[in-house]
Amino acid sequence: MHESCGVFGIYAPGINVAQTTFFALFALQHRGQESAGIAVSDGNGIKIHASMGLVSQAFTETDLELLKGHIGIGHNRYSTTGSSRPMNAQPIIVKSEDLTIALAHNGNIINHKLLRDELQERGYNFHTSSDSEVIANLILASPGQNWQEKIEYAMHRLQGAYSLVILTENKLIGVRDPFGVRPLCLGTIDSGWSIASESCALDHIGARFIREIEPGEILVIDSQGVKSFKKEDSKKALCIFEYIYFARPDSIIQGKLLYPTREAMGRILAEEYPVDADLVMGVPDSATAAGIGYSNASGIAYCEGLLKNRYVGRTFIEPEQRIRELGVQLKFNPLSQIIAGKRLIVVDDSIVRGTTTPHVVSLLRKAGATEVHLRICAPPIRYPCFFGVDMATRWELIAAKKTVPEIKEHLGADSLGYLSLNGLIRAVDLPRDIFCLACFTGAYPIPVQIEMDKLALEVLPPEELSEVHL
Ligand code: SF4
């Protein structure tokens, strides 16, 4: 499962904004590994560099030196809408006769096809297949005396999830959709300001976290300081998967540090699904805190049973068949001397397709584990995400097709326990109605009618879809 993107923005005269943005993107690398880009303005024009690959692969020192200015935005991309091509790397620059903006987007726009058709009819050109270009053109095409009015108008037309950083020649603008699906926060840096998908990016560059940008809020930052614009409060739908998996455990969302929240998920899993065993382990890195929580609550010792090869991220080197067949072994190495002869409780963040977990179970058994009891920090995922998370179509989701006992058999585990929805809400310790829980419940906060029609069919594999009459 992949999150779609990480975004960052900075307004800070006197600071090397390109280099600071580079290091902030480094801290947000977990949100997208496909491409990275930075755009800066010195007040007279916007310069950009974007390239495929990890942040460390996308920029040379010379690239950064050429990006001179006092305002900047940056982006790490994992593609959801729009294919994986260099032209879809962000930020993107869009121009009209008299206006230019660069924009970086985290989320997914559900009605982007309709908006694109409308804008094309009005003469707007598109150079990429991404929904982010639709947002940027829509803002330029919107009526209004200033950026705030244009963005407000565009927000009425956009359906979906969007946390945006926008660069004009002399302003940095942050925007969060009215549901607040994706996170976005504000910090100070020296005498300037920064905006980031997650607070961990602020920590790493020496910025100070101030607050989260509110759902539906527009922040305009320029030489006059920060101005906030927000219409009335609407229903929130924050993505609960930020707490389970996407965000880093050292980030703060809704005033909560994620590490203890993940520990609580493990603690509650131990209450809901106790089992007699010798050792508890979390699948690194996302389930480590939950594993420790399970261990503390159950009194069963914690161990690191799998070590993760942290640098086996995205690579453009296509592995040969022999290497491909190693599968999860390329990523995880079991500590056989620790786990041999032991009954293990293995805590993991979630199960999406159910394709990786059987290999993890088998790796642990080959290393000598006598029993493998899986405990999962999320309820069964039965519905796909339309808000910027690349999960799967519905027919690929294992919990949409199989019962929990069938999934247990498929995974080869001795037992399987999914955290209940109530247990998850207890762990997060915030009101249930501020969250999107759609991938568990199918109750989408934003209308997704067109996709829902397809969804009804997508529970079938593609070969059987052809036999369904529309
Ligand atoms: S459907 Fe699931 S992954 Fe998508 S936004 Fe909602 S909670 Fe997050």
Tab-separated table of C-alpha atoms and ligand atoms in Angstrom:
chain	number	residue	atom	x	y	z
A	1	MET	CA	0.000	0.000	0.000
A	2	HIS	CA	1.403	3.364	-0.934
A	3	GLU	CA	0.625	6.879	0.140
A	4	SER	CA	0.465	9.287	-2.736
A	5	CYS	CA	2.772	12.144	-1.815
A	6	GLY	CA	4.599	14.398	0.607
A	7	VAL	CA	4.561	18.185	0.223
A	8	PHE	CA	6.613	20.995	1.723
A	9	GLY	CA	6.697	24.792	1.413
A	10	ILE	CA	8.905	27.529	2.842
A	11	TYR	CA	8.868	31.343	2.913
A	12	ALA	CA	12.118	32.435	4.497
A	13	PRO	CA	14.235	35.356	3.234
A	14	GLY	CA	17.869	34.824	4.189
A	15	ILE	CA	17.678	31.015	4.176
A	16	ASN	CA	18.846	28.663	1.431
A	17	VAL	CA	15.299	27.508	0.671
A	18	ALA	CA	16.249	24.956	-2.013
A	19	GLN	CA	18.589	23.109	0.319
A	20	THR	CA	16.143	23.329	3.239
A	21	THR	CA	13.361	21.957	1.018
A	22	PHE	CA	15.679	19.133	-0.088
A	23	PHE	CA	16.213	18.048	3.535
A	24	ALA	CA	12.500	18.382	4.345
A	25	LEU	CA	11.691	16.118	1.379
A	26	PHE	CA	14.258	13.668	2.721
A	27	ALA	CA	12.214	13.464	5.934
A	28	LEU	CA	9.043	12.900	3.891
A	29	GLN	CA	10.544	10.227	1.654
A	30	HIS	CA	8.258	7.549	3.162
A	31	ARG	CA	5.251	9.299	1.530
A	32	GLY	CA	6.465	8.821	-2.033
A	33	GLN	CA	9.544	7.402	-3.739
A	34	GLU	CA	8.777	7.728	-7.415
A	35	SER	CA	9.937	11.285	-8.128
A	36	ALA	CA	10.966	14.442	-6.304
A	37	GLY	CA	10.959	18.108	-7.232
A	38	ILE	CA	11.575	21.607	-5.934
A	39	ALA	CA	10.364	24.977	-7.283
A	40	VAL	CA	11.628	28.323	-5.958
A	41	SER	CA	10.912	31.971	-6.562
A	42	ASP	CA	13.127	34.986	-5.933
A	43	GLY	CA	10.239	37.409	-6.456
A	44	ASN	CA	10.911	37.742	-10.176
A	45	GLY	CA	10.202	34.314	-11.553
A	46	ILE	CA	9.848	30.631	-10.725
A	47	LYS	CA	12.577	28.049	-11.316
A	48	ILE	CA	12.022	24.314	-11.007
A	49	HIS	CA	13.897	21.027	-10.930
A	50	ALA	CA	12.032	17.719	-10.774
A	51	SER	CA	13.270	14.247	-11.566
A	52	MET	CA	12.426	10.558	-11.171
A	53	GLY	CA	13.771	8.628	-8.197
A	54	LEU	CA	14.415	9.165	-4.505
A	55	VAL	CA	15.222	12.642	-3.215
A	56	SER	CA	18.908	11.698	-3.013
A	57	GLN	CA	18.828	10.603	-6.680
A	58	ALA	CA	16.768	13.491	-8.022
A	59	PHE	CA	19.117	16.399	-7.174
A	60	THR	CA	22.800	17.172	-7.485
A	61	GLU	CA	24.419	19.983	-5.538
A	62	THR	CA	24.516	22.017	-8.767
A	63	ASP	CA	20.755	21.509	-9.297
A	64	LEU	CA	20.139	22.989	-5.848
A	65	GLU	CA	22.582	25.876	-6.369
A	66	LEU	CA	20.654	26.935	-9.462
A	67	LEU	CA	17.418	27.166	-7.454
A	68	LYS	CA	17.909	30.590	-5.910
A	69	GLY	CA	15.092	32.383	-4.113
A	70	HIS	CA	13.411	32.992	-0.786
A	71	ILE	CA	10.194	31.014	-1.362
A	72	GLY	CA	10.106	27.344	-2.270
A	73	ILE	CA	7.888	24.292	-2.498
A	74	GLY	CA	8.801	20.622	-2.810
A	75	HIS	CA	7.140	17.323	-3.530
A	76	ASN	CA	7.737	13.572	-3.231
A	77	ARG	CA	5.471	11.641	-5.509
A	78	TYR	CA	3.939	8.223	-5.548
A	79	SER	CA	1.593	8.185	-8.508
A	80	THR	CA	-2.099	7.470	-8.059
A	81	THR	CA	-3.823	9.487	-10.778
A	82	GLY	CA	-1.456	9.859	-13.717
A	83	SER	CA	1.094	7.292	-14.732
A	84	SER	CA	4.665	6.950	-13.574
A	85	ARG	CA	6.424	9.215	-16.047
A	86	PRO	CA	8.934	12.073	-15.650
A	87	MET	CA	6.367	14.536	-17.030
A	88	ASN	CA	4.089	13.765	-14.053
A	89	ALA	CA	6.789	14.631	-11.494
A	90	GLN	CA	5.845	17.600	-9.323
A	91	PRO	CA	5.775	20.491	-8.558
A	92	ILE	CA	4.100	21.403	-11.798
A	93	ILE	CA	4.174	24.882	-13.297
A	94	VAL	CA	1.048	26.262	-14.946
A	95	LYS	CA	0.768	29.610	-16.729
A	96	SER	CA	-2.014	31.747	-18.040
A	97	GLU	CA	-1.572	35.045	-19.903
A	98	ASP	CA	-0.577	37.000	-16.812
A	99	LEU	CA	-0.242	34.474	-13.991
A	100	THR	CA	2.180	31.668	-13.154
A	101	ILE	CA	2.004	29.204	-10.296
A	102	ALA	CA	3.863	26.086	-9.226
A	103	LEU	CA	1.811	23.557	-7.297
A	104	ALA	CA	2.463	20.371	-5.315
A	105	HIS	CA	-0.397	18.102	-4.297
A	106	ASN	CA	-1.008	15.251	-1.880
A	107	GLY	CA	-4.333	13.490	-2.432
A	108	ASN	CA	-6.609	12.514	-5.251
A	109	ILE	CA	-9.311	14.448	-7.111
A	110	ILE	CA	-12.314	12.263	-7.857
A	111	ASN	CA	-13.941	14.529	-10.483
A	112	HIS	CA	-10.692	15.391	-12.291
A	113	LYS	CA	-11.818	13.961	-15.665
A	114	LEU	CA	-14.923	16.124	-15.736
A	115	LEU	CA	-12.969	19.250	-14.737
A	116	ARG	CA	-10.239	18.517	-17.286
A	117	ASP	CA	-12.817	18.212	-20.094
A	118	GLU	CA	-14.432	21.501	-19.045
A	119	LEU	CA	-11.096	23.318	-18.895
A	120	GLN	CA	-9.966	21.909	-22.240
A	121	GLU	CA	-13.178	23.182	-23.814
A	122	ARG	CA	-12.282	26.613	-22.434
A	123	GLY	CA	-8.872	26.429	-24.138
A	124	TYR	CA	-6.665	25.302	-21.232
A	125	ASN	CA	-3.860	22.975	-22.316
A	126	PHE	CA	-2.650	19.954	-20.384
A	127	HIS	CA	0.861	18.560	-20.548
A	128	THR	CA	0.559	15.765	-17.980
A	129	SER	CA	-2.001	13.101	-17.066
A	130	SER	CA	-2.061	14.072	-13.376
A	131	ASP	CA	-5.029	15.489	-11.480
A	132	SER	CA	-2.688	18.080	-9.927
A	133	GLU	CA	-2.465	19.911	-13.257
A	134	VAL	CA	-6.268	20.026	-13.261
A	135	ILE	CA	-6.215	21.746	-9.834
A	136	ALA	CA	-3.582	24.257	-10.968
A	137	ASN	CA	-5.447	25.147	-14.178
A	138	LEU	CA	-8.747	25.345	-12.323
A	139	ILE	CA	-7.246	27.884	-9.901
A	140	LEU	CA	-5.949	30.006	-12.794
A	141	ALA	CA	-9.312	29.742	-14.570
A	142	SER	CA	-11.350	30.654	-11.469
A	143	PRO	CA	-12.812	34.134	-11.016
A	144	GLY	CA	-11.492	36.302	-8.189
A	145	GLN	CA	-9.640	39.502	-7.368
A	146	ASN	CA	-6.828	37.725	-5.545
A	147	TRP	CA	-5.412	34.240	-4.927
A	148	GLN	CA	-7.632	33.609	-1.946
A	149	GLU	CA	-10.814	34.263	-3.945
A	150	LYS	CA	-9.620	32.175	-6.886
A	151	ILE	CA	-8.702	29.252	-4.641
A	152	GLU	CA	-11.998	29.467	-2.732
A	153	TYR	CA	-13.877	29.285	-6.014
A	154	ALA	CA	-11.783	26.327	-7.191
A	155	MET	CA	-12.382	24.531	-3.889
A	156	HIS	CA	-16.135	24.567	-4.570
A	157	ARG	CA	-15.514	22.608	-7.763
A	158	LEU	CA	-12.966	20.102	-6.487
A	159	GLN	CA	-14.196	16.799	-5.091
A	160	GLY	CA	-11.674	14.659	-3.313
A	161	ALA	CA	-8.617	14.931	-1.118
A	162	TYR	CA	-6.042	17.676	-1.514
A	163	SER	CA	-3.344	19.124	0.667
A	164	LEU	CA	-1.594	21.690	-1.507
A	165	VAL	CA	1.414	23.961	-1.420
A	166	ILE	CA	1.336	26.649	-4.097
A	167	LEU	CA	4.114	29.006	-5.126
A	168	THR	CA	3.463	32.310	-6.858
A	169	GLU	CA	6.210	34.807	-7.643
A	170	ASN	CA	5.887	36.396	-4.204
A	171	LYS	CA	3.669	34.161	-2.078
A	172	LEU	CA	3.574	30.722	-0.502
A	173	ILE	CA	0.047	29.335	-0.157
A	174	GLY	CA	-1.081	26.261	1.774
A	175	VAL	CA	-4.522	24.706	1.182
A	176	ARG	CA	-6.253	21.759	2.864
A	177	ASP	CA	-9.482	20.271	1.533
A	178	PRO	CA	-12.651	20.813	3.610
A	179	PHE	CA	-12.615	17.189	4.842
A	180	GLY	CA	-8.937	17.413	5.824
A	181	VAL	CA	-8.316	13.916	4.431
A	182	ARG	CA	-4.540	14.414	4.132
A	183	PRO	CA	-2.478	16.139	6.824
A	184	LEU	CA	-0.771	19.545	6.502
A	185	CYS	CA	0.906	21.612	9.208
A	186	LEU	CA	2.487	25.009	9.745
A	187	GLY	CA	5.782	25.853	11.408
A	188	THR	CA	8.175	28.762	11.853
A	189	ILE	CA	11.762	28.705	10.707
A	190	ASP	CA	14.027	31.558	11.854
A	191	SER	CA	12.015	34.617	10.846
A	192	GLY	CA	10.117	32.723	8.136
A	193	TRP	CA	7.440	30.070	7.750
A	194	SER	CA	7.169	26.508	6.571
A	195	ILE	CA	4.359	24.132	5.653
A	196	ALA	CA	4.706	20.345	5.593
A	197	SER	CA	2.676	17.183	5.188
A	198	GLU	CA	4.014	16.005	8.533
A	199	SER	CA	5.592	17.667	11.546
A	200	CYS	CA	8.612	15.303	11.390
A	201	ALA	CA	9.805	17.277	8.327
A	202	LEU	CA	9.739	20.493	10.378
A	203	ASP	CA	11.765	18.876	13.179
A	204	HIS	CA	14.501	17.763	10.800
A	205	ILE	CA	15.077	21.237	9.340
A	206	GLY	CA	15.048	23.075	12.678
A	207	ALA	CA	11.585	24.563	12.194
A	208	ARG	CA	9.106	24.802	15.075
A	209	PHE	CA	5.698	23.175	14.756
A	210	ILE	CA	2.950	25.777	15.295
A	211	ARG	CA	-0.288	24.043	14.389
A	212	GLU	CA	-2.104	21.967	11.829
A	213	ILE	CA	-3.684	23.733	8.892
A	214	GLU	CA	-7.425	23.320	9.430
A	215	PRO	CA	-9.628	21.400	7.003
A	216	GLY	CA	-10.935	23.929	4.453
A	217	GLU	CA	-8.294	26.522	5.393
A	218	ILE	CA	-6.230	28.615	2.975
A	219	LEU	CA	-3.000	30.130	4.334
A	220	VAL	CA	-1.378	32.914	2.339
A	221	ILE	CA	2.191	33.760	3.369
A	222	ASP	CA	4.112	36.749	2.014
A	223	SER	CA	6.143	39.753	3.198
A	224	GLN	CA	3.094	40.860	5.238
A	225	GLY	CA	3.111	37.628	7.285
A	226	VAL	CA	0.527	34.816	7.417
A	227	LYS	CA	-3.144	35.326	6.583
A	228	SER	CA	-5.696	32.591	7.193
A	229	PHE	CA	-9.000	32.261	5.323
A	230	LYS	CA	-11.604	29.715	6.246
A	231	LYS	CA	-15.302	29.457	5.653
A	232	GLU	CA	-17.597	27.607	8.043
A	233	ASP	CA	-16.620	24.258	9.567
A	234	SER	CA	-17.698	21.252	7.573
A	235	LYS	CA	-17.657	17.551	8.329
A	236	LYS	CA	-14.112	16.275	8.763
A	237	ALA	CA	-12.850	13.006	7.301
A	238	LEU	CA	-9.202	12.635	8.289
A	239	CYS	CA	-7.594	9.490	6.898
A	240	ILE	CA	-7.204	7.078	9.815
A	241	PHE	CA	-4.484	5.233	7.931
A	242	GLU	CA	-2.158	8.131	8.669
A	243	TYR	CA	-2.250	6.849	12.275
A	244	ILE	CA	-1.863	3.177	11.340
A	245	TYR	CA	0.785	3.294	8.674
A	246	PHE	CA	1.440	6.322	6.448
A	247	ALA	CA	2.762	8.993	8.747
A	248	ARG	CA	5.990	8.580	10.643
A	249	PRO	CA	5.594	7.672	14.337
A	250	ASP	CA	7.468	10.863	15.329
A	251	SER	CA	4.850	13.065	13.625
A	252	ILE	CA	2.030	14.836	15.438
A	253	ILE	CA	-1.493	14.734	13.956
A	254	GLN	CA	-4.516	16.244	15.720
A	255	GLY	CA	-2.263	16.985	18.668
A	256	LYS	CA	-1.249	13.327	19.041
A	257	LEU	CA	2.243	11.958	18.658
A	258	LEU	CA	1.772	8.827	16.562
A	259	TYR	CA	4.189	6.548	18.402
A	260	PRO	CA	2.055	6.118	21.576
A	261	THR	CA	-1.061	5.791	19.395
A	262	ARG	CA	0.527	2.845	17.594
A	263	GLU	CA	1.625	1.387	20.933
A	264	ALA	CA	-2.010	1.605	22.065
A	265	MET	CA	-3.105	-0.319	18.939
A	266	GLY	CA	-0.826	-3.163	20.031
A	267	ARG	CA	-2.076	-2.964	23.634
A	268	ILE	CA	-5.695	-3.225	22.534
A	269	LEU	CA	-4.870	-6.065	20.119
A	270	ALA	CA	-3.449	-7.940	23.123
A	271	GLU	CA	-6.777	-7.406	24.953
A	272	GLU	CA	-8.875	-8.426	21.946
A	273	TYR	CA	-6.776	-11.393	20.769
A	274	PRO	CA	-4.671	-12.863	23.608
A	275	VAL	CA	-2.687	-16.020	22.845
A	276	ASP	CA	-0.098	-18.074	24.683
A	277	ALA	CA	3.321	-17.532	23.051
A	278	ASP	CA	7.046	-17.079	23.779
A	279	LEU	CA	7.910	-13.838	21.943
A	280	VAL	CA	6.204	-10.811	20.363
A	281	MET	CA	7.643	-8.974	17.377
A	282	GLY	CA	6.488	-6.125	15.147
A	283	VAL	CA	7.070	-6.229	11.391
A	284	PRO	CA	9.581	-3.382	10.948
A	285	ASP	CA	9.305	-0.443	10.818
A	286	SER	CA	5.629	0.496	10.799
A	287	ALA	CA	4.488	-2.109	13.366
A	288	THR	CA	7.398	-1.853	15.812
A	289	ALA	CA	5.574	0.450	18.252
A	290	ALA	CA	2.423	-1.710	18.127
A	291	GLY	CA	4.527	-4.830	18.743
A	292	ILE	CA	6.009	-3.203	21.846
A	293	GLY	CA	2.479	-2.247	22.969
A	294	TYR	CA	1.293	-5.858	22.565
A	295	SER	CA	4.325	-7.108	24.503
A	296	ASN	CA	3.801	-4.636	27.379
A	297	ALA	CA	0.125	-5.491	27.707
A	298	SER	CA	0.580	-9.268	27.459
A	299	GLY	CA	3.755	-9.566	29.509
A	300	ILE	CA	5.305	-11.632	26.679
A	301	ALA	CA	8.875	-10.556	25.848
A	302	TYR	CA	9.464	-8.396	22.756
A	303	CYS	CA	12.122	-9.322	20.200
A	304	GLU	CA	13.373	-8.095	16.857
A	305	GLY	CA	12.722	-11.262	14.882
A	306	LEU	CA	13.129	-9.667	11.452
A	307	LEU	CA	15.725	-7.137	10.436
A	308	LYS	CA	14.819	-4.822	7.603
A	309	ASN	CA	17.187	-3.912	4.819
A	310	ARG	CA	16.349	-0.224	5.040
A	311	TYR	CA	17.954	0.782	1.765
A	312	VAL	CA	16.062	-1.584	-0.486
A	313	GLY	CA	13.676	1.214	-1.455
A	314	ARG	CA	12.570	1.929	-4.937
A	315	THR	CA	15.150	1.082	-7.548
A	316	PHE	CA	15.105	1.416	-11.285
A	317	ILE	CA	17.261	-1.661	-11.659
A	318	GLU	CA	14.976	-4.468	-12.746
A	319	PRO	CA	15.983	-7.500	-10.654
A	320	GLU	CA	16.696	-10.701	-12.561
A	321	GLN	CA	14.387	-13.676	-12.002
A	322	ARG	CA	16.599	-15.328	-9.352
A	323	ILE	CA	16.612	-12.125	-7.258
A	324	ARG	CA	12.886	-11.525	-7.846
A	325	GLU	CA	12.098	-14.985	-6.506
A	326	LEU	CA	13.760	-14.086	-3.216
A	327	GLY	CA	10.752	-11.770	-2.651
A	328	VAL	CA	10.503	-10.527	0.946
A	329	GLN	CA	13.885	-12.097	1.706
A	330	LEU	CA	15.429	-9.164	-0.134
A	331	LYS	CA	13.728	-6.876	2.369
A	332	PHE	CA	13.739	-8.868	5.634
A	333	ASN	CA	16.311	-11.123	7.260
A	334	PRO	CA	15.003	-13.331	10.123
A	335	LEU	CA	17.130	-13.712	13.254
A	336	SER	CA	16.949	-17.517	13.354
A	337	GLN	CA	18.974	-17.914	16.543
A	338	ILE	CA	16.413	-15.764	18.381
A	339	ILE	CA	13.203	-17.206	16.953
A	340	ALA	CA	14.052	-20.905	16.378
A	341	GLY	CA	11.842	-23.160	18.487
A	342	LYS	CA	9.678	-20.200	19.617
A	343	ARG	CA	5.940	-19.520	19.385
A	344	LEU	CA	5.761	-16.031	17.849
A	345	ILE	CA	3.143	-13.282	17.941
A	346	VAL	CA	3.763	-11.137	14.859
A	347	VAL	CA	2.168	-7.686	14.802
A	348	ASP	CA	1.769	-6.004	11.392
A	349	ASP	CA	0.131	-2.719	10.334
A	350	SER	CA	-2.401	-3.973	7.769
A	351	ILE	CA	-3.166	-6.601	5.156
A	352	VAL	CA	-4.200	-5.304	1.731
A	353	ARG	CA	-3.868	-7.925	-1.009
A	354	GLY	CA	-2.456	-10.638	1.235
A	355	THR	CA	0.407	-11.270	-1.164
A	356	THR	CA	3.376	-10.324	1.056
A	357	THR	CA	2.270	-11.679	4.432
A	358	PRO	CA	2.362	-15.415	3.460
A	359	HIS	CA	6.025	-14.944	2.533
A	360	VAL	CA	6.758	-13.290	5.886
A	361	VAL	CA	5.059	-16.178	7.710
A	362	SER	CA	6.959	-18.731	5.668
A	363	LEU	CA	10.276	-16.886	6.226
A	364	LEU	CA	9.692	-17.056	9.997
A	365	ARG	CA	8.752	-20.738	9.876
A	366	LYS	CA	11.858	-21.563	7.825
A	367	ALA	CA	13.874	-19.722	10.477
A	368	GLY	CA	12.499	-22.176	13.033
A	369	ALA	CA	9.400	-20.502	14.535
A	370	THR	CA	7.080	-23.254	15.760
A	371	GLU	CA	3.924	-21.087	15.720
A	372	VAL	CA	3.119	-17.768	14.011
A	373	HIS	CA	0.152	-15.791	15.381
A	374	LEU	CA	-0.635	-12.705	13.310
A	375	ARG	CA	-2.117	-9.586	14.904
A	376	ILE	CA	-3.086	-6.705	12.594
A	377	CYS	CA	-3.382	-3.027	13.659
A	378	ALA	CA	-6.265	-2.323	11.249
A	379	PRO	CA	-9.668	-3.924	10.692
A	380	PRO	CA	-10.088	-5.912	7.436
A	381	ILE	CA	-9.780	-3.623	4.373
A	382	ARG	CA	-12.833	-4.421	2.257
A	383	TYR	CA	-13.168	-1.292	0.083
A	384	PRO	CA	-10.639	0.622	-2.023
A	385	CYS	CA	-9.494	4.160	-1.335
A	386	PHE	CA	-10.388	6.997	-3.705
A	387	PHE	CA	-8.509	9.671	-1.785
A	388	GLY	CA	-4.916	9.292	-2.828
A	389	VAL	CA	-3.913	5.909	-1.460
A	390	ASP	CA	-2.832	3.354	-3.985
A	391	MET	CA	-4.380	0.269	-2.379
A	392	ALA	CA	-5.927	-1.955	-4.978
A	393	THR	CA	-9.166	-2.364	-6.834
A	394	ARG	CA	-11.783	-4.100	-4.792
A	395	TRP	CA	-11.306	-7.522	-6.330
A	396	GLU	CA	-7.642	-7.422	-5.245
A	397	LEU	CA	-8.447	-6.800	-1.563
A	398	ILE	CA	-8.217	-10.128	0.202
A	399	ALA	CA	-10.788	-9.184	2.886
A	400	ALA	CA	-13.347	-8.312	0.177
A	401	LYS	CA	-13.243	-11.902	-1.049
A	402	LYS	CA	-12.468	-14.083	1.961
A	403	THR	CA	-13.614	-14.508	5.555
A	404	VAL	CA	-11.094	-14.068	8.384
A	405	PRO	CA	-10.655	-17.873	8.848
A	406	GLU	CA	-10.093	-18.197	5.077
A	407	ILE	CA	-7.521	-15.379	5.193
A	408	LYS	CA	-5.745	-17.125	8.088
A	409	GLU	CA	-5.496	-20.284	5.944
A	410	HIS	CA	-4.272	-18.293	2.947
A	411	LEU	CA	-1.556	-16.598	5.022
A	412	GLY	CA	-0.450	-19.865	6.622
A	413	ALA	CA	-0.736	-18.443	10.160
A	414	ASP	CA	-1.699	-20.383	13.300
A	415	SER	CA	-4.123	-17.621	14.274
A	416	LEU	CA	-5.137	-14.217	12.950
A	417	GLY	CA	-6.645	-11.252	14.794
A	418	TYR	CA	-7.612	-7.923	13.233
A	419	LEU	CA	-7.986	-4.891	15.530
A	420	SER	CA	-11.693	-4.043	15.780
A	421	LEU	CA	-12.940	-0.686	14.515
A	422	ASN	CA	-13.882	0.269	18.078
A	423	GLY	CA	-10.440	-0.815	19.250
A	424	LEU	CA	-8.820	1.358	16.568
A	425	ILE	CA	-10.871	4.390	17.603
A	426	ARG	CA	-10.008	3.747	21.254
A	427	ALA	CA	-6.290	3.658	20.341
A	428	VAL	CA	-6.470	6.923	18.398
A	429	ASP	CA	-8.513	8.430	21.242
A	430	LEU	CA	-10.325	11.028	19.141
A	431	PRO	CA	-14.009	11.247	18.122
A	432	ARG	CA	-14.913	8.616	15.543
A	433	ASP	CA	-16.844	11.073	13.366
A	434	ILE	CA	-13.772	13.130	12.422
A	435	PHE	CA	-12.274	10.198	10.502
A	436	CYS	CA	-12.607	8.632	7.093
A	437	LEU	CA	-13.043	4.894	7.734
A	438	ALA	CA	-14.247	4.100	4.234
A	439	CYS	CA	-11.784	1.333	3.405
A	440	PHE	CA	-13.203	-0.633	6.362
A	441	THR	CA	-16.869	0.366	6.173
A	442	GLY	CA	-17.531	1.405	2.550
A	443	ALA	CA	-19.114	4.652	3.843
A	444	TYR	CA	-17.250	7.230	1.765
A	445	PRO	CA	-17.258	10.795	3.118
A	446	ILE	CA	-17.244	12.283	-0.389
A	447	PRO	CA	-19.627	11.048	-3.083
A	448	VAL	CA	-17.893	8.512	-5.276
A	449	GLN	CA	-20.940	7.361	-7.181
A	450	ILE	CA	-19.301	6.708	-10.531
A	451	GLU	CA	-16.554	4.683	-8.964
A	452	MET	CA	-19.032	2.920	-6.661
A	453	ASP	CA	-20.864	1.551	-9.696
A	454	LYS	CA	-17.622	0.038	-10.901
A	455	LEU	CA	-16.878	-1.082	-7.366
A	456	ALA	CA	-19.932	-3.283	-7.292
A	457	LEU	CA	-18.380	-5.225	-10.130
A	458	GLU	CA	-14.761	-5.001	-9.126
A	459	VAL	CA	-15.244	-7.590	-6.409
A	460	LEU	CA	-14.882	-10.016	-9.318
A	461	PRO	CA	-11.516	-10.703	-10.939
A	462	PRO	CA	-11.065	-9.091	-14.410
A	463	GLU	CA	-11.602	-12.335	-16.352
A	464	GLU	CA	-15.063	-12.679	-14.783
A	465	LEU	CA	-15.882	-8.983	-15.228
A	466	SER	CA	-16.250	-9.485	-18.972
A	467	GLU	CA	-19.206	-11.762	-18.261
A	468	VAL	CA	-21.066	-9.135	-16.268
A	469	HIS	CA	-23.597	-7.187	-18.297
A	470	LEU	CA	-23.773	-3.475	-17.579
B	1	SF4	S1	-10.492	5.132	2.394
B	1	SF4	FE1	-9.036	4.414	3.977
B	1	SF4	S2	-6.993	4.920	3.174
B	1	SF4	FE2	-8.506	6.118	1.981
B	1	SF4	S3	-8.666	8.089	3.020
B	1	SF4	FE3	-10.268	6.793	3.875
B	1	SF4	S4	-9.306	5.820	5.675
B	1	SF4	FE4	-7.659	6.664	4.414
